Coordinates of C-alpha atoms and ligand atoms in Angstrom, one line a residue:
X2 CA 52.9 211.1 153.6
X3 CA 51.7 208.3 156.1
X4 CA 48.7 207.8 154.1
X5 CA 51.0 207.7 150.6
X6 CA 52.9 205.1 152.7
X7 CA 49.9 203.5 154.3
X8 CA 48.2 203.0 150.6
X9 CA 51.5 201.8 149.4
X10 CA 52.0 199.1 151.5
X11 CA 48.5 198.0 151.2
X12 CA 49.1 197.6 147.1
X13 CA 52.3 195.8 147.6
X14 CA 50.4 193.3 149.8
X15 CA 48.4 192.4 147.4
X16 CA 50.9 192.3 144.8
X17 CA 53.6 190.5 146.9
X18 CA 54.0 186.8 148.0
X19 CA 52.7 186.9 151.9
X20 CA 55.8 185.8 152.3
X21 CA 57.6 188.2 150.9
X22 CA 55.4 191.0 152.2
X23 CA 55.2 189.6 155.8
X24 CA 59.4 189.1 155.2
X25 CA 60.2 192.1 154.3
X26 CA 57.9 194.7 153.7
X27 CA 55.3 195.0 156.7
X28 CA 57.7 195.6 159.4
X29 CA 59.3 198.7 157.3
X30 CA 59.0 202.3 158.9
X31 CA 58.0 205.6 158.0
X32 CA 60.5 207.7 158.8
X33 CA 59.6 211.0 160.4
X34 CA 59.0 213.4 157.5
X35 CA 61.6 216.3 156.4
X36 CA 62.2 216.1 152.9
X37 CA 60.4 215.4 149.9
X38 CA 61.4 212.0 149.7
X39 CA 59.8 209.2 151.2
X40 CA 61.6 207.6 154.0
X41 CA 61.0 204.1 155.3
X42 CA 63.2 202.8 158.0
X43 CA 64.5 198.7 158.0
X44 CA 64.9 197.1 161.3
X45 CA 68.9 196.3 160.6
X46 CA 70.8 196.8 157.7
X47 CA 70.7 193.9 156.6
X48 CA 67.2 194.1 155.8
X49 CA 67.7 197.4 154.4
X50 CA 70.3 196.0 152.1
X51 CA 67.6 193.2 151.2
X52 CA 64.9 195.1 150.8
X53 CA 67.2 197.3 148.3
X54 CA 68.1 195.0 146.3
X55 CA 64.8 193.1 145.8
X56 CA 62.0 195.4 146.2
X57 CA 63.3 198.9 145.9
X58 CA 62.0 199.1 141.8
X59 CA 59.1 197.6 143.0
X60 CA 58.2 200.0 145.8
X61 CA 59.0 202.9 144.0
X62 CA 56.8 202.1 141.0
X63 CA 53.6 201.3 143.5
X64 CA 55.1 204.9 145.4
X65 CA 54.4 206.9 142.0
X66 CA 51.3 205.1 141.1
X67 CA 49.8 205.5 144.9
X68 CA 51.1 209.1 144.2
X69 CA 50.4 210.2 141.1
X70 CA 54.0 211.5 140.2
X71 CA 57.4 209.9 140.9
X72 CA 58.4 210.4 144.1
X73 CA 61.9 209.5 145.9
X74 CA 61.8 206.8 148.1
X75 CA 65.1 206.2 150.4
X76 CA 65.5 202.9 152.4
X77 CA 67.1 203.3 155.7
X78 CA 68.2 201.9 158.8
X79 CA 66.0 203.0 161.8
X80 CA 67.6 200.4 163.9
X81 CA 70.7 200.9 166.5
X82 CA 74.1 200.5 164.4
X83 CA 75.3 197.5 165.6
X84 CA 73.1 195.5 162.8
X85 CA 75.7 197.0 160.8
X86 CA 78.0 194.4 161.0
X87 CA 75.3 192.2 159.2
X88 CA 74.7 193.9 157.1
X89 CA 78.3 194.7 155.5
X90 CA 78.4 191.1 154.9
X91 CA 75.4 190.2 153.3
X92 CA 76.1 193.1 151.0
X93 CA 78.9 191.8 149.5
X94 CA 77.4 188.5 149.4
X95 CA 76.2 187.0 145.6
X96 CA 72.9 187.2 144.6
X97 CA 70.8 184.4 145.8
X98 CA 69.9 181.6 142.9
X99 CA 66.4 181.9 143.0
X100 CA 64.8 184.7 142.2
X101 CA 62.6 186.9 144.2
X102 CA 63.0 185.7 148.1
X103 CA 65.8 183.3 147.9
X104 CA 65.7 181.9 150.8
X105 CA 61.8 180.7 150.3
X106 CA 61.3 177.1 150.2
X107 CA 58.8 175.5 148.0
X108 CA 56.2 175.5 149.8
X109 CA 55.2 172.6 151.8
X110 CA 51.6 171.2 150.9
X111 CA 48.5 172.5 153.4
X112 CA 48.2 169.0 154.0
X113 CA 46.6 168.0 157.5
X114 CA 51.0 166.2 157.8
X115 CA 51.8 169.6 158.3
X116 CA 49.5 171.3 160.2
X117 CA 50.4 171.7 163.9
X118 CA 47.7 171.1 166.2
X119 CA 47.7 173.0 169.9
X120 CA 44.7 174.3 171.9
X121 CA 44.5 176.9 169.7
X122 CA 43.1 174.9 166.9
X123 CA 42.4 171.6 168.4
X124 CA 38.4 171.1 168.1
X125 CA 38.6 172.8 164.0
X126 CA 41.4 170.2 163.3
X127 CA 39.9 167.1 165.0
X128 CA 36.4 168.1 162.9
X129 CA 37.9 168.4 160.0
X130 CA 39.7 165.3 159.6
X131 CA 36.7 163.7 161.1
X132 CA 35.3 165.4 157.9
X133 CA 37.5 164.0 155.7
X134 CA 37.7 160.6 157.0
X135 CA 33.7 160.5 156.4
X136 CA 32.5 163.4 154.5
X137 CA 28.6 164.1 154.9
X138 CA 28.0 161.8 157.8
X139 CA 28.1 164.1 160.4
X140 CA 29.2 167.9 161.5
X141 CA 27.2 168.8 158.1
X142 CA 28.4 172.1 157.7
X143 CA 31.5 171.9 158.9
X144 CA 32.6 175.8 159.7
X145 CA 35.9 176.9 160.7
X146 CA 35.8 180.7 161.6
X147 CA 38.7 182.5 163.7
X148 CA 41.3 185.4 162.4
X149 CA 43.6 185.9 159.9
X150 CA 46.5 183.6 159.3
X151 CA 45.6 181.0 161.4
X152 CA 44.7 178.1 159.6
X153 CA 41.5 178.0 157.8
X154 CA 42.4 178.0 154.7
X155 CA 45.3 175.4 155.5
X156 CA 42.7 173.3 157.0
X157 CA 40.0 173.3 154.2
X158 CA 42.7 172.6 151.7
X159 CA 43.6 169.5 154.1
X160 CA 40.2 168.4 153.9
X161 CA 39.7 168.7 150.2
X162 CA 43.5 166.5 149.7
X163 CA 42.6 163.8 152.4
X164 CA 38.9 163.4 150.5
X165 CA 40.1 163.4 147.5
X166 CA 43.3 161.1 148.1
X167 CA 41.1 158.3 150.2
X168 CA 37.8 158.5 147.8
X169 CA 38.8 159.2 144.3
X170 CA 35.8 158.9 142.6
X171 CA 34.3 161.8 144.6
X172 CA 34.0 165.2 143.3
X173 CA 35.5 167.9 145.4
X174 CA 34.8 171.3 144.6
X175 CA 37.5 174.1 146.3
X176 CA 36.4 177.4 145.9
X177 CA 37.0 181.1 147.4
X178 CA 33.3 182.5 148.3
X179 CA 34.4 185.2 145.9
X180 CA 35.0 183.1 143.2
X181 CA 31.9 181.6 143.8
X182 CA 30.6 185.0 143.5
X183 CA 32.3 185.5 140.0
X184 CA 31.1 182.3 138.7
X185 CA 27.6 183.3 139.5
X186 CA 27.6 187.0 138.5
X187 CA 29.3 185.5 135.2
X188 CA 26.7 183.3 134.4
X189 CA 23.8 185.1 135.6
X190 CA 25.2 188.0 132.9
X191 CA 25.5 185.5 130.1
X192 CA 22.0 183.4 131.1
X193 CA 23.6 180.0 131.9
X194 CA 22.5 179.9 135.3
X195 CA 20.8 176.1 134.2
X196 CA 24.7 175.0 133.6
X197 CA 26.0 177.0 137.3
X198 CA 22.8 175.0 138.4
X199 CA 23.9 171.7 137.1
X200 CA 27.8 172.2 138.0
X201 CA 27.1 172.7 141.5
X202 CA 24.6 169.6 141.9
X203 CA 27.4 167.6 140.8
X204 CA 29.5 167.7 143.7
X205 CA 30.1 165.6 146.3
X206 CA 31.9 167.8 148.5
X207 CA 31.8 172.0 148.7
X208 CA 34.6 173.3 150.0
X209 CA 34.0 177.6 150.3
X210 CA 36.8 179.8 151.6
X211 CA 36.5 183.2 153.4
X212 CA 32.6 182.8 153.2
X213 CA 31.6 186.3 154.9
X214 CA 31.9 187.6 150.9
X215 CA 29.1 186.8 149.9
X216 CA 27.3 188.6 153.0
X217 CA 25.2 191.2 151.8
X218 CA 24.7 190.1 148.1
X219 CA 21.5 189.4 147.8
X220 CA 20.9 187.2 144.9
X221 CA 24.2 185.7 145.6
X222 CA 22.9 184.3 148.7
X223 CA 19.6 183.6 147.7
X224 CA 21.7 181.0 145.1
X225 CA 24.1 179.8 147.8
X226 CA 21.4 179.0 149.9
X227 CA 19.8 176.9 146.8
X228 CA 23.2 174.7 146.5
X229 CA 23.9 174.7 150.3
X230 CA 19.8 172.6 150.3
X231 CA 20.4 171.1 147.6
X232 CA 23.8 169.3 148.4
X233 CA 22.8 168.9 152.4
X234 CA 19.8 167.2 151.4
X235 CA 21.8 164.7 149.1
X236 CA 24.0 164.3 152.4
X237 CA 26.7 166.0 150.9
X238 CA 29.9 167.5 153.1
X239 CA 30.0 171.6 153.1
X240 CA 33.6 172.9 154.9
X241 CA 33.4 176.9 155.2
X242 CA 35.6 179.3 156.7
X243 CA 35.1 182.4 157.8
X244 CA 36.8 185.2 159.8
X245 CA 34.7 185.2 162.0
X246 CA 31.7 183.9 163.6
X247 CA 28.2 183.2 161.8
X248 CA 25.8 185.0 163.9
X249 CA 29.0 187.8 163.9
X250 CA 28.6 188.3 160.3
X251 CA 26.8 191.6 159.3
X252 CA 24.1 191.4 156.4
X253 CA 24.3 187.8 156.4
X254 CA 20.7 186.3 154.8
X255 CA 18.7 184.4 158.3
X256 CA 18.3 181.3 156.0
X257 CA 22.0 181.3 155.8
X258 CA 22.9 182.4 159.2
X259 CA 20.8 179.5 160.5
X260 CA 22.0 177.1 158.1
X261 CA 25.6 177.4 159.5
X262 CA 24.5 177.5 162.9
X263 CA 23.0 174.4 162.7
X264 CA 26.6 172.6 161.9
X265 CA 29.7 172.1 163.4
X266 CA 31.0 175.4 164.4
X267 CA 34.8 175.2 165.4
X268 CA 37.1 178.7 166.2
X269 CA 40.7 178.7 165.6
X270 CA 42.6 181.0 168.0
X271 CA 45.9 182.9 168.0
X272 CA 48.9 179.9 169.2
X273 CA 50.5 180.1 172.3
X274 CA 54.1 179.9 172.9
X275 CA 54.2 176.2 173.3
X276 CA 52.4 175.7 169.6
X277 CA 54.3 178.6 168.3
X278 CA 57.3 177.0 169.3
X279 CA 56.4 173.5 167.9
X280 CA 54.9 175.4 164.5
X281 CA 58.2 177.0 164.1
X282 CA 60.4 173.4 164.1
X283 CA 58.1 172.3 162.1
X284 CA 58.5 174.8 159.4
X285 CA 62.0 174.6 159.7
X286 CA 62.4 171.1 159.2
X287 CA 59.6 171.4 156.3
X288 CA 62.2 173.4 154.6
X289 CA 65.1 171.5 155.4
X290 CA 67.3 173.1 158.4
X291 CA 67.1 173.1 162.1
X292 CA 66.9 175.7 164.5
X293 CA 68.8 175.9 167.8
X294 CA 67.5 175.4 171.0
X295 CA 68.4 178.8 172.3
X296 CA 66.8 179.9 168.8
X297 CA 63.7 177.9 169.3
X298 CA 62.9 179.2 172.5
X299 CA 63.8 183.2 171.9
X300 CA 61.5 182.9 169.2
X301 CA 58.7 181.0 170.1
X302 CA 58.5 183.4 173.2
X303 CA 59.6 186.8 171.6
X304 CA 57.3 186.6 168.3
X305 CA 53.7 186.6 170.4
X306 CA 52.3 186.4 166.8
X307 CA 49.0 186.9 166.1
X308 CA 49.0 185.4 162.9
X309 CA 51.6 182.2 161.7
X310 CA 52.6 184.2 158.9
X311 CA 54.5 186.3 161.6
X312 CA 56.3 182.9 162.0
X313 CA 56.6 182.3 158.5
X314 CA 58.4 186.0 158.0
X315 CA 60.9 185.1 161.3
X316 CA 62.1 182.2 160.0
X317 CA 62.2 183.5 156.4
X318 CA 64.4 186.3 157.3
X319 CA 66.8 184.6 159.9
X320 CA 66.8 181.6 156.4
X321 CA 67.9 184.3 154.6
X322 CA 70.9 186.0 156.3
X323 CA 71.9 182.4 156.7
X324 CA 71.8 181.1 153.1
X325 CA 73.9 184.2 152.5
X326 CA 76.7 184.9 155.0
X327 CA 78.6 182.2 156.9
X328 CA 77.0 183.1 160.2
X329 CA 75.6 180.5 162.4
X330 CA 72.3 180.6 163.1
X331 CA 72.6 181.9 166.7
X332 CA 70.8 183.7 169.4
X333 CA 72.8 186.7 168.4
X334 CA 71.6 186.3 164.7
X335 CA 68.4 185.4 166.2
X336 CA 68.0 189.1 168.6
X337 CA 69.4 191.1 165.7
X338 CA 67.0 189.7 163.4
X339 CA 64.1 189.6 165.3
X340 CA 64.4 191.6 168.4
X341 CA 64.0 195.0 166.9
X342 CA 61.0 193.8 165.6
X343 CA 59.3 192.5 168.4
X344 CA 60.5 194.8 171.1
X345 CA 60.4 193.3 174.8
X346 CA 57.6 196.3 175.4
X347 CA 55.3 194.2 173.4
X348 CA 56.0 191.1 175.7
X349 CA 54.7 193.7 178.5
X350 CA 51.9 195.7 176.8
X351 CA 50.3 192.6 175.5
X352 CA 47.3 193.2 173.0
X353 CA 45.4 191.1 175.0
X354 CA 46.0 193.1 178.1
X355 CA 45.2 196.4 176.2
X356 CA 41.7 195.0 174.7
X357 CA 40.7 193.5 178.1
X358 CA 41.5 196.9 180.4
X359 CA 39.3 198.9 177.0
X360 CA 36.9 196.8 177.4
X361 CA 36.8 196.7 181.5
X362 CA 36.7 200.1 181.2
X363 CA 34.8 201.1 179.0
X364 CA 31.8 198.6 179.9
X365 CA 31.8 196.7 176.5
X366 CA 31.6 193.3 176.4
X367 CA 34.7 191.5 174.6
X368 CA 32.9 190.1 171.9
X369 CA 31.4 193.6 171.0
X370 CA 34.9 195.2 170.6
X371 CA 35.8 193.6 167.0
X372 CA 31.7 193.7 165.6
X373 CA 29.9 195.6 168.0
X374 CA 27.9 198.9 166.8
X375 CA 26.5 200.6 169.0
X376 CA 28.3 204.2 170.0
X377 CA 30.0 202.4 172.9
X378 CA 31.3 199.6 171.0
X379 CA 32.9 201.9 168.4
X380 CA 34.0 203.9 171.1
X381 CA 36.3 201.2 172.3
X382 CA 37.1 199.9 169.4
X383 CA 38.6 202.9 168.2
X384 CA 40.6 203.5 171.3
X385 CA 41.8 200.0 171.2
X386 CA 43.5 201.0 167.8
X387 CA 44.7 203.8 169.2
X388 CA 46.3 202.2 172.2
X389 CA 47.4 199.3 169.8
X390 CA 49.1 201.3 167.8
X391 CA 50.6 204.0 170.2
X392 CA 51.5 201.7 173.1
X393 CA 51.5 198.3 171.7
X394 CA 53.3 199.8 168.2
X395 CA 51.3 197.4 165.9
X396 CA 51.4 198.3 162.1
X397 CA 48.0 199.7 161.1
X398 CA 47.6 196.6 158.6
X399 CA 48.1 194.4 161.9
X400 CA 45.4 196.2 163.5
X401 CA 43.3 196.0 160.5
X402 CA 43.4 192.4 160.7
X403 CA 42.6 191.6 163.9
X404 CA 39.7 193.8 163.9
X405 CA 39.0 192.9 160.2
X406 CA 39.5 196.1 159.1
X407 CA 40.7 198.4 156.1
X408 CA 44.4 199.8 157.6
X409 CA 42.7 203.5 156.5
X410 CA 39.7 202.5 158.9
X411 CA 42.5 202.2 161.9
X412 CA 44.0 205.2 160.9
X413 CA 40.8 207.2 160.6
X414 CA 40.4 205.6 164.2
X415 CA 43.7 206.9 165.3
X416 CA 43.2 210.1 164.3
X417 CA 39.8 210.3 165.7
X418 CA 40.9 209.5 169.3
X419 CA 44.3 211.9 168.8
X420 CA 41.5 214.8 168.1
X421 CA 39.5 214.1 170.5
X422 CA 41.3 213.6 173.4
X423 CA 42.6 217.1 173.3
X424 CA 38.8 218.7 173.5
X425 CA 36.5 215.9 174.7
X426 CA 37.1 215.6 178.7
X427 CA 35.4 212.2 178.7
X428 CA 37.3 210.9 176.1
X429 CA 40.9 212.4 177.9
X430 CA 39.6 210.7 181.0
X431 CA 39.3 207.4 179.5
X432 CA 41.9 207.7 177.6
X433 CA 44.3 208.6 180.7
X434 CA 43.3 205.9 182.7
X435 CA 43.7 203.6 180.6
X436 CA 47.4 204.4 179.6
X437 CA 48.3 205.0 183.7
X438 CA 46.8 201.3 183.7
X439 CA 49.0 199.8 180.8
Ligands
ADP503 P1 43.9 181.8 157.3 O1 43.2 181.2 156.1 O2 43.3 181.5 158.6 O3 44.1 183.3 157.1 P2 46.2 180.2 156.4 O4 45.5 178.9 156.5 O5 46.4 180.9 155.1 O6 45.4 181.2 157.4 O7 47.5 180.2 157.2 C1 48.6 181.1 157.1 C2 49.9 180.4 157.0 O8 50.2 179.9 158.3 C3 49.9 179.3 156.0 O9 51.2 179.2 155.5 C4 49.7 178.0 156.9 O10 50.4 176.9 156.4 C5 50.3 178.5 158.2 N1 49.7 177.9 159.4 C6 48.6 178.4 160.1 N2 48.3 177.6 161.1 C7 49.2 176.5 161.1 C8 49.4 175.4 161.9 N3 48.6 175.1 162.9 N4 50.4 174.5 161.5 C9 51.2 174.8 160.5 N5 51.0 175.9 159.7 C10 50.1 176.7 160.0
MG504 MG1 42.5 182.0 154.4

């Protein structure tokens, strides 16, 4: 059943706004299994209720196609009963006008106006509106690399608006690397690689999201590398993103790899409270209300997110409740919403602590936890999804991100380290220690 849930929730990601799935959908439960229905549990029942209403066709549809036959799926509370009272209210409450999430403001442009800049993203933010402010002159590539939901993609989109608004005649080209890819598999099948050729020569500025795609396709490198000469030669701007490094990019081409290297490389991290805290008045004001001071401050301490979409789903769902029911917006409204989802254990266990102590003691370097492959490396890495998930209670997706990983890689890792603690002494001895340490 975890698996039927686990695959379910990673169609519905893709099918879902990230809104809407980082809302309302990631933080649901399997419940402990005991029927032949599928249980999952909501935080409050509010969210339950929400959920219910809006998504309950839609998860049972991607249930029986995951499955292969119908299957019953029941939505319930798994938190303690006092969300009730929210609950009760919001059930009675009209449909929102909007369809889908109607709390959901249009959303605000990925314009550098408002992106928020702390140390976590200071260097990529000050490059890239150097970028924009003179494309080509120098930082030629430009590469913004870091994990997921942090930025990049709000950042390259900020570069292509500002270039575009302040030198009109320029040609920007935006494009996901697997787009690219399309483009070029599309034309090499129907022979117009001359007219791909001449398209990209065109351009004044090459703007390529999520570039690690196109490592390990060969002739799609070979023809990125061709463009990527071609344009820097002209003095032409190139902005990538990545998630993660170049030289921490498997099976990318040495031409490549160097190329990159040899520009501006800037890392966006995860925000800490201080930028969490000014990212989430921001957003709030971006969609027209303000948040507390007691609010504020609960959240930007209690939701250590590792990704701003975290932030994004907080404020969505607290939005929400409030467009709906005539409670203020309070720090009672605020723990009900939120605190069952980011329990005061994770303030305690911190991910950060958990990767540091795996990697202390298991001798691996801390860059070689997310990419490393030797035995060791994989070693740690799959405890740290264990531990992650068991002590730390991330969702398996969570832990797929951070380690940019499939969810059924964690859980292949979870089970791995579950099997062989109970017969591999070495492993039970690491293992032990590390939880008597946490
Ligand atoms: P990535 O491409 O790194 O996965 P995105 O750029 O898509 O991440 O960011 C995810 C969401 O978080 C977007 O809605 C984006 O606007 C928001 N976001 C990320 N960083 C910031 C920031 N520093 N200031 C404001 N919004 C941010
Ligand atoms: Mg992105």
């Amino acid at each position: 059943m975890s698996t039927l849930w686990d695959q379910t929730l990673a169609e519905l990601r893709h099918d879902l706004s990230s809104q809407d799935y980082v809302a309302w959908i990631s933080c649901l439960r399997m419940a402990p299994e005991g029927s032949d229905a599928l249980t999952v549990e909501a935080p409050s029942a509010f969210h339950r209720n929400w959920v219910q209403k809006h998504f309950l066709e839609r998860i049972r549809s991607t249930v029986a196609s995951v499955a292969g036959r119908p299957v019953p799926v029941v939505v319930a509370v798994g938190a303690p009963p006092m969300m009730a009272a929210v609950g009760a209210v919001a059930a009675n409450a009209p449909r929102p006008r909007e369809s889908g999430n109607g709390a959901a403001p249009a959303t605000p442009p990925l314009s550098f106006e408002t992106f928020v800049v702390g140390s976590c993203n200071e260097l990529a933010h000050a490059a890239a509106r150097s970028v924009a402010e003179a494309p080509g002159r120098q930082f030629n590539p430009l590469v913004i690399h870091g994990g997921v939901g942090l930025g990049k993609t709000h950042l390259l989109n900020a570069v292509a608006h500002a270039i575009r608004a302040r030198f009109r005649s320029y040609r920007v080209l935006s494009i996901g690397a697997e787009a690219f890819i399309n483009e070029m598999v599309t034309a090499v099948r129907r022979q117009q690689m001359d007219a791909f050729h001449a398209r990209y020569r065109r351009i004044d500025t090459l703007i390529v999201d999520d570039v690690q795609f196109i490592a390990g396709k060969e002739r799609t490198q070979e023809e990125f590398l061709h463009t990527f000469n071609l344009l820097c030669a002209a003095g032409k701007q190139i902005v990538l993103s990545s998630d993660r490094a170049p030289r921490d990019i498997p099976q990318l081409e040495q031409g490549l790899r160097s190329r990159f290297e040899g520009g501006m490389i800037a890392e966006v991290t995860v925000p800490d409270s201080e930028t969490r805290r000014r990212i989430l008045e921001r957003k709030a004001a971006l969609a027209g209300f303000t948040l507390p001071e007691p609010v504020l401050a609960f959240l930007a301490t209690r939701v250590r997110a590792i990704s701003v979409r975290e932030l994004e789903g907080a404020l969505t769902r607290i939005r929400a409740v409030a467009s709906l029911t005539t409670r203020p917006v309070d720090l009672a409204l605020a723990e009900e919403l939120i605190g069952p989802l980011y329990p005061e254990t994770r303030d305690r266990v911190s991910v950060e602590r958990v990767e540091s102590l795996v990697c202390a003691q298991l001798a691996v370097e801390a860059s070689q936890l997310a990419a490393g492959r030797s035995s060791r490396a994989v070693l740690a890495r799959q405890i740290a999804m264990f531990l992650l998930k068991k002590l730390v209670g991330l969702s398996l997706a969570v832990i797929g991100e951070r380690y940019k990983r499939d969810h059924t890689t964690v859980l292949h890792a979870v089970r791995v380290i579950e099997t062989r603690r109970t017969c591999d002494p070495e492993v039970r001895r690491l293992v032990g220690a590390l939880e008597e340490k946490l």
